[in-house]
Short mmCIF file of C-alpha atoms in Angstrom, two decimals:
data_model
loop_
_atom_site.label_atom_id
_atom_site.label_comp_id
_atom_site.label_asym_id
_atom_site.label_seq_id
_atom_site.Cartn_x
_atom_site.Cartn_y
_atom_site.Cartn_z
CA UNK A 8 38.30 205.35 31.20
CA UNK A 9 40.25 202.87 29.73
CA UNK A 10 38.41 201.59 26.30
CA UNK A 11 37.25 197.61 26.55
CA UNK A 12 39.22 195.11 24.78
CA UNK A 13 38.64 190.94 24.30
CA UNK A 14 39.97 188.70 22.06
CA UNK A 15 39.01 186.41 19.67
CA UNK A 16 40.51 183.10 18.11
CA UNK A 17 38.95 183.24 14.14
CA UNK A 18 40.78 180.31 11.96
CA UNK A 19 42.36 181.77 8.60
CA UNK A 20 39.28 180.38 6.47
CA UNK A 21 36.74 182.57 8.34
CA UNK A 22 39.12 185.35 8.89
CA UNK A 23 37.97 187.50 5.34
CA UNK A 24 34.16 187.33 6.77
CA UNK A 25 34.77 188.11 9.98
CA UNK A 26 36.20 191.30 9.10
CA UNK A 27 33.62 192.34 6.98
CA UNK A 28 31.10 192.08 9.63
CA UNK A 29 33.43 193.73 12.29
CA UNK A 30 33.61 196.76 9.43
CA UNK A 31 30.08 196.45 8.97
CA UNK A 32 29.01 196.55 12.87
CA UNK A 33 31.92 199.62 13.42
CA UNK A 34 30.30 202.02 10.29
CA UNK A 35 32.97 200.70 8.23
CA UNK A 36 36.65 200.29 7.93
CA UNK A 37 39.26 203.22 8.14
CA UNK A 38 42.61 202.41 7.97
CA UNK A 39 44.75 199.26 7.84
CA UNK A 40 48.21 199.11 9.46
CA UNK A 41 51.31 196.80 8.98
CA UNK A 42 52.73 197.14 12.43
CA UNK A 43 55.30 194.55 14.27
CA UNK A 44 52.50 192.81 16.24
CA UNK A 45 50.30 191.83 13.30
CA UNK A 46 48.31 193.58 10.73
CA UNK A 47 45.78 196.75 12.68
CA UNK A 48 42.87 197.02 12.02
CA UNK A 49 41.05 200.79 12.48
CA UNK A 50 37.15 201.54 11.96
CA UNK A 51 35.49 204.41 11.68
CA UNK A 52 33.72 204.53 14.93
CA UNK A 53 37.22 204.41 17.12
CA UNK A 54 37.15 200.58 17.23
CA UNK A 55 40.36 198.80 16.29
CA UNK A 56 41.33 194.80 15.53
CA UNK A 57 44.83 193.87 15.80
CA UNK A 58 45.12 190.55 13.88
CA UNK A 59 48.20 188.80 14.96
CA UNK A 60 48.79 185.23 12.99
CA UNK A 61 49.64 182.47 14.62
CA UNK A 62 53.29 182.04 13.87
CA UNK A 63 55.92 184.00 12.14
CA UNK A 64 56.63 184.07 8.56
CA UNK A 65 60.00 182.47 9.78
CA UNK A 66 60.67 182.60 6.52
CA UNK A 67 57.92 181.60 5.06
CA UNK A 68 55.50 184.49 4.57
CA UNK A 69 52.08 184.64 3.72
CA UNK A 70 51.43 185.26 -0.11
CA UNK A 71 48.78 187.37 -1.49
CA UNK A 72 48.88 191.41 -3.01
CA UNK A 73 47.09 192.61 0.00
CA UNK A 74 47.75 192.61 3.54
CA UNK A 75 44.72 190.53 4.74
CA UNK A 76 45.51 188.04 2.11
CA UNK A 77 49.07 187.95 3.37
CA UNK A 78 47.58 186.84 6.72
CA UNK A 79 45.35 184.49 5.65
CA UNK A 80 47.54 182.84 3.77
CA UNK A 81 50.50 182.69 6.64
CA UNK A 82 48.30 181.66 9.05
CA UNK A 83 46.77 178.73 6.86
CA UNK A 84 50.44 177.37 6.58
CA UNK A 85 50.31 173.37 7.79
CA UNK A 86 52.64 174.26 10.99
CA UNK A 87 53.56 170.77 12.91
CA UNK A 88 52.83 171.82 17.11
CA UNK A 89 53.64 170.07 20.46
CA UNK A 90 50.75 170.65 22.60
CA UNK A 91 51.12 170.62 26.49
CA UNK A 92 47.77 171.51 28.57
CA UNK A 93 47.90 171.19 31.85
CA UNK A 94 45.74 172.20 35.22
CA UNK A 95 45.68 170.73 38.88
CA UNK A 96 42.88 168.03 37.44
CA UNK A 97 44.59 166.76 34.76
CA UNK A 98 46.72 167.16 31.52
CA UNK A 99 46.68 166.89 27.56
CA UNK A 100 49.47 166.60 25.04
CA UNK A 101 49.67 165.88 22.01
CA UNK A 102 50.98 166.16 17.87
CA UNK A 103 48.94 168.17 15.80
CA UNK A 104 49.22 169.59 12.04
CA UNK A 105 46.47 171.77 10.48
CA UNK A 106 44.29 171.42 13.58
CA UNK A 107 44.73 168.03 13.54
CA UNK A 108 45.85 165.48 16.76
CA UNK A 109 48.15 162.75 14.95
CA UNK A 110 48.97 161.39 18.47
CA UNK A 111 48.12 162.29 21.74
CA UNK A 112 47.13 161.10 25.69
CA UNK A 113 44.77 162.45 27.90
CA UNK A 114 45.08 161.86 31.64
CA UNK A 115 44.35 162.64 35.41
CA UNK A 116 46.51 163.33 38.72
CA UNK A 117 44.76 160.42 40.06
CA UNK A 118 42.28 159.82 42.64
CA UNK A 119 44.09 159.92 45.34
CA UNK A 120 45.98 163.28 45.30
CA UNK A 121 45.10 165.85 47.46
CA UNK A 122 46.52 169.71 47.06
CA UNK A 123 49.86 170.12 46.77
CA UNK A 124 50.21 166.28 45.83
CA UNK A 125 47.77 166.76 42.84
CA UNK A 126 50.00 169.41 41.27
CA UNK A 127 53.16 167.14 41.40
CA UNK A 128 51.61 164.09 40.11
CA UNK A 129 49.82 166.02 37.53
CA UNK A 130 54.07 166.97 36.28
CA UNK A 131 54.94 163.61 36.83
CA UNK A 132 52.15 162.00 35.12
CA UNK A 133 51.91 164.92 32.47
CA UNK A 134 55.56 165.00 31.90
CA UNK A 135 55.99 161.18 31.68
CA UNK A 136 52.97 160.64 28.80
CA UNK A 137 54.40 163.50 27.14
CA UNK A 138 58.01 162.09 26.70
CA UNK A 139 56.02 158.94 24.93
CA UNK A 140 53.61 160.98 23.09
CA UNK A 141 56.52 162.80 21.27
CA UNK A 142 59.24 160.38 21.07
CA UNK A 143 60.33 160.19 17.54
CA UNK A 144 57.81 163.53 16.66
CA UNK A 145 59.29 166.46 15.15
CA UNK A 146 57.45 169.36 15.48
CA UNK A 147 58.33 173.20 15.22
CA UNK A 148 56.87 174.75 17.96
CA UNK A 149 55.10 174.01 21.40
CA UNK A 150 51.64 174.86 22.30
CA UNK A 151 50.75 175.40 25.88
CA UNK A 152 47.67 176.24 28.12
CA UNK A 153 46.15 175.64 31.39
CA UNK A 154 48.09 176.43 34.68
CA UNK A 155 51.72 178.32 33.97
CA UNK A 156 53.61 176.99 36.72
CA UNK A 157 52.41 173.63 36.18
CA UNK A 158 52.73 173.78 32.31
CA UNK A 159 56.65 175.00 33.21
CA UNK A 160 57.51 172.25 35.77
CA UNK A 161 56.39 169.58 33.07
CA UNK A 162 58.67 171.35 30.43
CA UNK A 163 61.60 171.83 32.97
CA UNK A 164 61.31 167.96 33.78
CA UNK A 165 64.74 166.11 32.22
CA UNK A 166 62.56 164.13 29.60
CA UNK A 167 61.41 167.31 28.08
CA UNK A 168 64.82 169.08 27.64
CA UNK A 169 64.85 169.47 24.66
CA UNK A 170 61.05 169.99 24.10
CA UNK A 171 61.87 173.11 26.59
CA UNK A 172 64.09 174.76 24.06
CA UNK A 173 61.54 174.72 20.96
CA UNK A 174 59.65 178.19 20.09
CA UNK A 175 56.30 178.97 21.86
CA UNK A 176 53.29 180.14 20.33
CA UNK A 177 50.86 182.03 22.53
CA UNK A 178 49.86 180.41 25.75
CA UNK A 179 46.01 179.49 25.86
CA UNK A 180 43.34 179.75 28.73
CA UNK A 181 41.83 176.32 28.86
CA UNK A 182 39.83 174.47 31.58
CA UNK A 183 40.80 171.08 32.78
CA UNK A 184 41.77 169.55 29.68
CA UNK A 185 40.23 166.37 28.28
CA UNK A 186 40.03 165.30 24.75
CA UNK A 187 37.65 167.75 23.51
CA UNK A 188 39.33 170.19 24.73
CA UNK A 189 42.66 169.12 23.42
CA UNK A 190 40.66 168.69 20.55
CA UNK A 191 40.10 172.26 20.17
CA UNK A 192 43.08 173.73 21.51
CA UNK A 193 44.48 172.17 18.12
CA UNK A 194 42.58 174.28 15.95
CA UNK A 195 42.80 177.58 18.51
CA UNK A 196 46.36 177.45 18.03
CA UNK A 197 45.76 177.30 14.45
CA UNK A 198 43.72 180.48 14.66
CA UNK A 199 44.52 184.28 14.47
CA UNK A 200 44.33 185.93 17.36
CA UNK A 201 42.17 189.15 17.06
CA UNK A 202 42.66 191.99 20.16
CA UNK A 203 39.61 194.19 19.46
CA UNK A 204 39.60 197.71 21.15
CA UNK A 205 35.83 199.17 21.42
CA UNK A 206 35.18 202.80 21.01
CA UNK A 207 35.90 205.09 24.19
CA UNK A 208 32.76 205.42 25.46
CA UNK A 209 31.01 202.36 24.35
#
């Protein structure tokens, strides 16, 4: 049998504590790993966390003598993101820092879509508000969530072109976005991204 895994979204501020109490719950912590896909985690039970930051150091790596602070401290870095959530019901997108929405628009397919119609005027609506929402915004990566193919047709769309180009953090599973979820898609993609492996057998 194939040992269980999940993941978790913990922002850098929390990350120190929730370590300790994943060491604490797993009879402590064994070994800790610098591997390409973030920093591993191994307890004494069998469990494992892989903590993977949000971003690359892209030059700009985390400080700290220890690994965990090194983490931390990258993934508390003020990284400017496009954010583009989309689903059959509706979109989001939106300019955050830190967390933060410094612009952003919220809408629907419309009432009257039906199907295959809602999905294209979700693209054209989505696309269209997110041309506005980002003219004249700089950011350094894009953020998206919600339905793939939708999420690509808005990106392929000719006022995006550019957008299309940028670096991608990790997609997100979202519902139909509206602004609370926007909201805290912000601070997900902010977070580090922990895949815990339980203990074969548990």
């Amino acid at each position: 049998m194939n040992p269980a895994q999940r993941t978790a979204l913990v922002p850098p501020a929390r990350l120190l504590g929730w370590v300790d109490r994943f060491a604490a719950s797993h009879r402590g912590l064994a070994a800790t790993t610098d591997t390409d896909d973030g920093v591993m985690l191994a307890m004494r039970d069998g469990a494992t966390a892989l903590l993977t930051p949000p971003w690359p150091d892209d030059g700009r790596p985390g400080r700290g003598a220890g690994l965990m602070d090194r983490v931390v401290s990258l993934a508390a870095q003020e990284r400017r993101l496009g954010l583009v959530l989309v689903r059959r019901g509706g979109f989001a997108v939106g300019v955050a820092v830190g967390g933060k929405l410094l612009a952003h628009k919220v809408g629907t397919a419309g009432a009257r879509s039906r199907g295959a119609d809602a999905g294209a005027a979700v693209v054209q609506r989505a696309a269209g508000e997110a041309a506005k929402v980002f003219s004249g915004q700089g950011f350094e990566y894009v953020a998206t969530g919600g339905d793939k193919a939708l999420v690509e047709s808005v990106l392929a769309t000719p006022a995006l072109g550019a957008v299309a180009q940028q670096s991608r953090l990790a997609p997100l599973a979202v519902t139909d976005p509206n602004m609370a979820v926007l909201q805290k898609a912000a601070g997900d993609f902010c977070s580090v991204r922990i895949t815990i492996t339980d203990p074969v057998g548990s």
